[in-house]
Structure formats: C-alpha cells, structure tokens
Amino acid sequence: MKGAWLENRQLVFRDDLPAPVAAKGEALVRVRLAGICNTDIELTRGYYPFTGIPGHEFVGIMEDGRRVVGEINASCGSCAACTHGRRTHCERRTVLGIKDRNGAFAEYLTLPLENLHVVPDGVPDEVAVFTEPLAAALEIQEQVRIGADDRVLVVGNGKLGRLIAASLALTGCKLTVVGREHGEIVPRSFDVVVECSGNADGFALARQAVRPGGTIVMKSTYAGDLTFNASALVVDEITLLGSRCGPFAPALQLLAEGKIDPRPMIHARYPLSEVNAAFAHAEQQGVLKVLLTVSS
C-alpha cells in the first residue's frame, strides 16, 4: 500500500506499507482525498510522539460503495469515560493519524462503523474533506452559548480560524477576527475569545482581550510550552476552555446546505506521492488548505 510514514519527525512516502485489515465492528475505507492541517504539521515537529501514517481529514469510499467521512476518536465503549458519555475522552482511545491508529495519508484506513458518516450526494469531495475541521469549529457552540449580544474575538485567521469565524457568524454575534499581525483590539472588551493562532503570542492577545468573567476557548495545538499568569486568571475569574473535536452531523448539514463553502480556502492539491512537497507548501505563511489526492 502507498502512503506517508512519519517516524522520528521524518515524513517519507512509501509504497510498501501493509494494507490495514478492518477489525470487528470496523470498516475498510479507500481514501479519495485528504487534507493537511496544523496538527499534522505539528506532529512532524514533535507535538506528540506518533509513529505511523498521519492524516485525519478525509473523504473516502467504503467497500459497499458509500462515500464517507469519519470521526477520528475510536473509543472502547466500556471505560469510565465512555460509560459516562465522554467517548472522545476514552481512556483507551485511538486517534486517526495522531495516536495509536494509522491515518488518512494512505490508500486505505480503518475506523469503527459508528465513526463513519455518509456524505450527501450533492457535496463534492473537496467540500466533504472539510467536515472534520468544521465539526471542530462547531464544538465551540456545543461548549459555550453564543448569541447575538455576545462580543466574540477569533485570534487566528488560518484554516481553522476561518471555519470558526464562518460558523460563529451564523449566530449573529458581534464578531471580530484578527490574524497573524493581530492588529488593534480594545483590551478586556470581549465576552468570548477563541484562540486558534497556533502560537503563544495568540494566547497573550486572547488574555489581553477577554473581559473579567469572560471565556477563552483554546483551539491551538502546537509543540512547546505555554506560560501565563495564573493568578491574574483567578482574579479576573476567566474560564479557560480546551476544545477539539466536534459534531459531524451538523457540519455535514451546513456543507450540504451551502451555508459554509470552504472551497476558497483550498490553495493547492498534490498527489499522495508528493506528500513532502505538499507539507512544505502547507507550512508557508499565508497558505490555507493543501489537499492530497489519494485515489479517484
């Protein structure tokens, strides 16, 4: 099987990988299209000690011909987290292309059947491949109630930041988005700040911008440590909220209805065999989504 292999922070294209075999309750999926996200890039920098096939944003075909996208956390169903409804925090979970499960930068992958969602016929592959990051964006509204009167700041206007901003705009909130250069913001003036810049300076700006009693939603994953004044968070009663995966069904519905069109974010498309060139392109400043064509 052809695929990208990550080991010791080195990513190489290989054509000798063993094809996966679906376990009981799982499905074999032939990957058609996959997207490179910041987490994939950070894996090559040591964000998490992963060895295997990376990639977790994909659209593919099941053996029965259905076109699917997939939730990335495969849970055991029996641990304390699972039995209390926290399956994405399963104590024994594997995570597609990130933790103990080979991912989407290869011809085939496997996932539990319960993780897979059928893509509506009217949604093309290049739109469907954004389901996972859009679901992650929608998770914010699962965690924080946001309405028209809320002042919301999104720090970061990259791939995820733009999907977050597009999804938050549908709430009618008073929305501000700042990018890498950040720009001028009024300190202590936002009810909710979403930090998705991918760098520590973004958190510093988020902390400056949030009002006392407000909420900072953390969406960035990056290698390295983050330092901040914990006492000031206590005094200002700031809620610091981690946020990652989210609901696939609403994401697919928004894509099917055309309420969010991610296609302008696609900056390049490479064949799987050119995965290193694709990563180099994706790492360039200002580049948004780079896709890998895996199969037709």
XYZ file of C-alpha atoms in Angstrom:
296
model
C 0.000 0.000 0.000
C 1.158 3.516 -0.774
C 1.205 6.066 1.973
C 3.099 8.641 4.020
C 5.049 7.341 7.020
C 6.091 9.522 9.972
C 8.880 8.368 12.269
C 11.306 10.386 14.392
C 9.790 13.554 12.972
C 10.682 12.463 9.446
C 7.915 12.101 6.862
C 8.556 9.826 3.873
C 6.444 8.435 1.043
C 6.423 4.637 0.917
C 4.912 2.069 -1.424
C 5.492 -0.965 0.799
C 3.097 -0.354 3.673
C 0.826 -3.240 4.701
C -2.831 -2.627 3.906
C -4.971 -2.405 7.048
C -7.449 -5.127 7.974
C -10.730 -3.982 9.498
C -11.377 -5.396 12.964
C -14.842 -6.494 14.082
C -17.183 -3.507 14.072
C -14.878 -1.530 11.792
C -14.884 -0.699 8.098
C -12.173 -0.538 5.479
C -12.214 2.808 3.682
C -10.424 3.656 0.435
C -9.238 7.224 0.834
C -10.024 9.582 -2.044
C -8.976 12.971 -0.700
C -7.212 14.097 2.481
C -6.393 17.484 3.966
C -3.264 18.673 5.756
C -3.985 20.546 8.977
C -1.791 22.286 11.530
C -1.885 19.258 13.839
C -0.295 17.149 11.085
C 2.439 19.749 10.702
C 2.985 19.921 14.465
C 3.350 16.128 14.583
C 6.408 16.474 12.363
C 7.757 18.951 14.935
C 7.241 16.691 17.924
C 3.849 17.818 19.208
C 3.069 14.169 20.047
C 5.382 11.140 19.701
C 3.483 9.492 16.843
C 4.949 6.856 14.557
C 2.829 5.697 11.629
C 0.622 7.125 8.905
C -0.600 10.632 9.785
C -3.696 12.409 8.492
C -7.206 12.692 9.910
C -9.196 14.878 7.493
C -10.505 12.704 4.675
C -13.303 11.591 2.419
C -13.317 8.011 1.148
C -15.318 5.057 -0.115
C -16.459 2.077 1.948
C -16.456 -1.403 0.425
C -20.222 -1.134 -0.149
C -19.668 1.974 -2.296
C -20.861 4.592 0.161
C -18.853 7.806 0.335
C -17.969 8.690 3.923
C -16.111 10.979 6.278
C -15.072 9.866 9.737
C -14.807 10.982 13.343
C -11.240 10.489 14.424
C -11.556 9.174 18.001
C -12.113 5.416 18.202
C -13.342 4.572 21.699
C -13.527 1.322 23.637
C -17.118 1.813 24.804
C -16.535 0.297 28.242
C -14.206 2.566 30.256
C -15.465 5.139 32.777
C -15.283 7.975 30.241
C -17.241 6.022 27.626
C -19.945 4.850 30.020
C -20.438 8.429 31.204
C -20.895 9.765 27.674
C -17.388 11.164 27.183
C -16.341 8.892 24.336
C -13.902 11.367 22.817
C -12.003 11.151 26.113
C -11.988 7.351 26.203
C -9.151 6.105 28.400
C -8.129 3.599 25.714
C -8.988 5.586 22.618
C -7.017 5.577 19.428
C -6.996 8.694 17.276
C -6.798 8.544 13.494
C -3.356 9.609 12.347
C -2.467 11.015 15.760
C -2.451 8.309 18.442
C -2.067 4.542 18.002
C -4.034 4.390 14.726
C -2.749 4.829 11.186
C -4.381 7.705 9.398
C -5.600 9.074 6.096
C -2.400 9.808 4.175
C -2.525 6.347 2.610
C -4.662 4.407 0.170
C -6.707 2.751 2.926
C -7.686 3.302 6.551
C -9.972 1.632 9.062
C -12.427 3.170 11.507
C -15.324 1.878 13.603
C -18.605 1.873 11.696
C -20.093 4.169 14.328
C -17.471 6.793 13.460
C -18.410 6.999 9.790
C -20.916 9.432 8.276
C -22.316 9.136 4.764
C -21.684 12.207 2.616
C -24.784 13.608 0.857
C -24.676 13.173 -2.919
C -24.616 16.908 -3.602
C -21.474 17.538 -1.540
C -18.298 17.193 -3.655
C -15.153 15.614 -2.233
C -13.323 18.931 -1.973
C -16.096 20.198 0.303
C -16.669 16.987 2.265
C -12.985 16.805 3.220
C -13.576 19.863 5.439
C -16.132 18.051 7.619
C -13.724 17.218 10.436
C -12.300 20.731 10.914
C -15.751 22.304 10.545
C -17.049 19.927 13.216
C -14.174 21.067 15.434
C -15.242 24.657 14.824
C -18.845 23.842 15.764
C -17.710 22.253 19.029
C -17.270 25.769 20.418
C -21.027 26.311 20.262
C -21.544 22.947 21.976
C -19.436 24.207 24.875
C -20.293 27.909 25.074
C -23.650 29.512 24.465
C -23.107 32.348 21.993
C -25.835 34.754 20.956
C -26.363 37.986 19.074
C -25.376 40.169 22.049
C -22.029 38.481 22.635
C -18.782 40.160 21.652
C -16.585 37.412 20.225
C -12.968 37.601 19.071
C -11.273 34.936 16.961
C -7.475 35.101 17.214
C -6.074 33.489 14.077
C -7.360 33.643 10.512
C -5.794 30.473 9.172
C -7.568 27.286 8.133
C -9.380 26.544 11.384
C -9.816 30.198 12.301
C -11.755 30.885 9.111
C -14.075 27.939 9.652
C -14.618 29.036 13.254
C -15.385 32.568 12.135
C -17.795 31.356 9.440
C -19.663 29.153 11.914
C -19.800 31.858 14.600
C -21.061 34.407 12.069
C -24.203 32.300 11.704
C -25.080 33.100 15.349
C -25.292 36.828 14.613
C -22.769 37.618 17.366
C -20.607 40.741 17.322
C -17.648 39.060 15.659
C -14.071 40.286 15.243
C -11.274 38.290 13.612
C -7.585 39.135 13.862
C -4.769 37.395 12.019
C -1.045 36.834 12.428
C -0.327 40.546 12.718
C -3.152 40.747 15.266
C -3.951 44.442 14.857
C -5.578 46.724 17.390
C -8.156 45.426 19.832
C -9.741 47.037 22.866
C -8.368 45.274 25.952
C -10.774 43.472 28.287
C -13.709 44.022 25.945
C -14.705 40.570 24.603
C -17.084 38.098 26.224
C -15.557 35.130 24.388
C -12.147 34.850 22.756
C -11.279 31.847 20.583
C -7.523 31.267 20.320
C -6.593 29.354 17.177
C -3.456 31.154 16.053
C -1.150 28.212 16.671
C 1.384 30.299 18.610
C 1.927 31.552 22.148
C 1.538 35.209 21.129
C -2.050 34.408 20.201
C -2.811 33.336 23.747
C -1.247 36.525 25.101
C -3.557 38.558 22.882
C -6.559 36.445 23.896
C -5.754 37.039 27.557
C -5.481 40.767 26.928
C -8.759 40.902 25.017
C -11.095 38.907 27.274
C -13.174 40.772 29.823
C -13.253 39.811 33.513
C -15.586 36.863 33.882
C -15.178 36.016 30.203
C -14.116 32.837 28.424
C -11.032 31.916 26.422
C -11.549 28.916 24.157
C -8.284 27.150 23.334
C -8.155 25.593 19.867
C -4.412 25.675 19.152
C -2.263 22.551 19.265
C 1.442 23.224 18.998
C 4.732 21.846 20.213
C 6.278 23.636 23.175
C 5.134 25.089 26.482
C 2.779 27.966 27.183
C 3.371 30.325 30.095
C 0.862 32.719 31.610
C -0.016 34.479 34.864
C -2.336 32.029 36.588
C -3.068 34.428 39.462
C -4.450 37.007 37.034
C -6.793 34.361 35.591
C -8.088 33.698 39.101
C -8.536 37.365 39.983
C -10.384 38.087 36.728
C -12.369 34.817 37.013
C -11.513 33.802 33.477
C -12.834 30.488 32.160
C -10.111 28.702 30.186
C -11.718 26.052 27.977
C -9.998 23.415 25.873
C -11.830 22.484 22.680
C -11.026 19.989 19.939
C -13.312 17.514 18.104
C -16.932 18.273 17.367
C -20.262 17.120 15.880
C -20.142 15.740 12.329
C -23.863 15.710 11.515
C -24.367 19.497 11.860
C -21.124 20.091 9.951
C -22.279 17.945 7.038
C -25.653 19.665 7.077
C -24.086 23.136 6.845
C -21.907 21.970 3.959
C -24.841 20.332 2.175
C -26.965 23.464 2.552
C -24.158 25.667 1.275
C -24.231 27.854 4.392
C -20.473 27.410 4.635
C -18.399 26.969 1.470
C -14.776 26.117 2.307
C -13.538 25.805 -1.284
C -11.949 29.301 -1.432
C -9.601 28.060 1.310
C -8.045 25.426 -0.988
C -4.656 26.739 -2.054
C -3.104 23.628 -3.605
C -3.666 19.970 -4.397
C -0.898 17.360 -4.649
C -0.799 13.653 -5.414
C -0.031 11.475 -2.403
C 3.401 10.630 -3.841
C 4.361 14.311 -3.443
C 3.438 14.462 0.235
C 6.696 16.159 1.244
C 6.182 18.943 -1.295
C 2.602 19.258 -0.066
C 3.748 19.677 3.542
C 6.379 22.216 2.520
C 3.676 24.193 0.730
C 1.270 23.925 3.682
C 3.916 25.305 6.054
C 4.330 28.514 4.087
C 2.994 31.649 5.699
C -0.424 32.648 4.393
C -1.189 29.268 2.816
C -4.528 27.785 3.829
C -5.676 24.283 2.922
C -3.445 21.902 0.984
C -5.097 18.676 -0.163
C -3.675 15.276 -1.070
C -5.309 13.329 -3.888
C -5.041 9.682 -2.835
C -7.289 7.834 -5.290
C -10.025 8.544 -7.820
